[in-house]
C-alpha positions as a LaTeX table, in Angstrom:
\begin{tabular}{lrrr}
\hline
Residue & $x$ (\AA) & $y$ (\AA) & $z$ (\AA) \\
\hline
Met1 & 24.77 & $-10.99$ & $-3.19$ \\
Thr2 & 24.56 & $-7.76$ & $-1.22$ \\
Ala3 & 26.34 & $-8.95$ & 1.95 \\
Ser4 & 29.72 & $-7.81$ & 0.62 \\
Ala5 & 28.48 & $-4.37$ & $-0.49$ \\
Pro6 & 29.98 & $-1.28$ & 1.18 \\
Glu7 & 26.68 & $-0.60$ & 3.00 \\
Pro8 & 25.02 & $-4.03$ & 3.36 \\
Ala9 & 22.24 & $-2.63$ & 5.55 \\
Gln10 & 21.06 & $-0.40$ & 2.67 \\
Ser11 & 22.21 & $-2.40$ & $-0.35$ \\
Gly12 & 19.82 & $-4.17$ & $-2.65$ \\
Ile13 & 19.05 & $-5.15$ & $-6.20$ \\
Arg14 & 17.91 & $-2.29$ & $-8.43$ \\
Ile15 & 15.68 & $-2.80$ & $-11.44$ \\
Ser16 & 15.56 & 0.17 & $-13.78$ \\
Ser17 & 14.27 & 1.00 & $-17.23$ \\
Gln18 & 16.49 & 1.71 & $-20.19$ \\
Gly19 & 15.61 & 5.01 & $-21.83$ \\
Glu20 & 12.09 & 6.33 & $-22.01$ \\
Gly21 & 10.19 & 3.09 & $-22.55$ \\
Ala22 & 9.53 & $-0.07$ & $-20.62$ \\
Asn23 & 10.82 & $-2.38$ & $-23.35$ \\
Ser24 & 14.06 & $-3.15$ & $-21.54$ \\
Leu25 & 14.80 & $-3.45$ & $-17.83$ \\
Thr26 & 18.24 & $-3.73$ & $-16.23$ \\
Leu27 & 19.13 & $-5.45$ & $-12.96$ \\
Ser28 & 22.13 & $-4.23$ & $-10.94$ \\
Leu29 & 23.44 & $-4.13$ & $-7.39$ \\
Ala30 & 22.88 & $-0.83$ & $-5.57$ \\
Asn31 & 24.27 & 0.56 & $-2.32$ \\
Ala32 & 21.04 & 2.50 & $-1.70$ \\
Pro33 & 17.86 & 3.47 & $-3.57$ \\
Glu34 & 17.66 & 6.44 & $-5.89$ \\
Pro35 & 15.34 & 9.23 & $-4.63$ \\
Ala36 & 12.38 & 8.21 & $-6.86$ \\
Asp37 & 12.77 & 4.44 & $-6.35$ \\
Glu38 & 10.06 & 2.27 & $-4.84$ \\
Val39 & 11.53 & $-0.04$ & $-2.19$ \\
Val40 & 10.21 & $-3.60$ & $-1.90$ \\
Glu41 & 11.43 & $-5.81$ & 0.96 \\
Ala42 & 10.48 & $-9.45$ & 1.55 \\
Glu43 & 12.15 & $-12.45$ & 3.16 \\
Gly44 & 15.42 & $-10.59$ & 3.76 \\
Ala45 & 15.70 & $-9.28$ & 0.20 \\
Arg46 & 15.56 & $-5.62$ & $-0.81$ \\
Val47 & 14.65 & $-4.54$ & $-4.35$ \\
Tyr48 & 14.71 & $-0.97$ & $-5.63$ \\
Leu49 & 12.46 & $-0.19$ & $-8.59$ \\
Asp50 & 12.65 & 2.98 & $-10.66$ \\
Pro51 & 9.20 & 4.47 & $-11.48$ \\
Val52 & 8.92 & 2.77 & $-14.91$ \\
Ala53 & 10.06 & $-0.62$ & $-13.58$ \\
Ala54 & 7.63 & $-0.30$ & $-10.63$ \\
Thr55 & 4.74 & 0.20 & $-13.05$ \\
Val56 & 5.80 & $-2.64$ & $-15.37$ \\
Leu57 & 6.35 & $-5.07$ & $-12.49$ \\
Glu58 & 3.49 & $-4.05$ & $-10.15$ \\
Asp59 & 1.52 & $-7.25$ & $-10.85$ \\
Lys60 & 4.56 & $-9.56$ & $-11.01$ \\
Ser61 & 6.55 & $-11.74$ & $-8.61$ \\
Leu62 & 10.34 & $-11.97$ & $-8.56$ \\
Asp63 & 12.00 & $-15.22$ & $-7.54$ \\
Ala64 & 15.72 & $-15.86$ & $-7.25$ \\
Gly65 & 17.74 & $-19.02$ & $-6.96$ \\
Ala66 & 21.37 & $-20.13$ & $-6.96$ \\
Asp67 & 22.83 & $-23.27$ & $-8.49$ \\
Asp68 & 25.63 & $-25.45$ & $-7.05$ \\
Gln69 & 28.28 & $-23.20$ & $-8.62$ \\
Gly70 & 26.83 & $-20.07$ & $-7.02$ \\
Ser71 & 25.33 & $-18.60$ & $-10.18$ \\
Val72 & 22.20 & $-16.62$ & $-9.41$ \\
Ser73 & 19.18 & $-16.55$ & $-11.69$ \\
Phe74 & 15.98 & $-14.51$ & $-11.50$ \\
Leu75 & 12.48 & $-15.34$ & $-12.69$ \\
Val76 & 9.65 & $-12.83$ & $-13.13$ \\
Thr77 & 6.15 & $-14.33$ & $-13.17$ \\
Asp78 & 2.56 & $-13.13$ & $-12.91$ \\
Gln79 & 1.27 & $-12.97$ & $-9.36$ \\
Pro80 & $-1.40$ & $-15.54$ & $-8.61$ \\
Val81 & $-4.91$ & $-14.09$ & $-8.55$ \\
\hline
\end{tabular}
């Protein structure tokens, strides 16, 4: 997804909160992290989390997959204990 971004070496997926609360998170493509973002890198993927999203997702795992048509889906689950 980020290979065609203007700066693929820095690009990633950004998860951010909507407004003041943690009731709604938004996923978007980003060319680079925002100054307060936490950066998580694993298996060639880079995810930027704003401070609220980082707190909400600190005990979660993010998995991504693509179907035969190229549609990407994401799944957030609890990390195994």
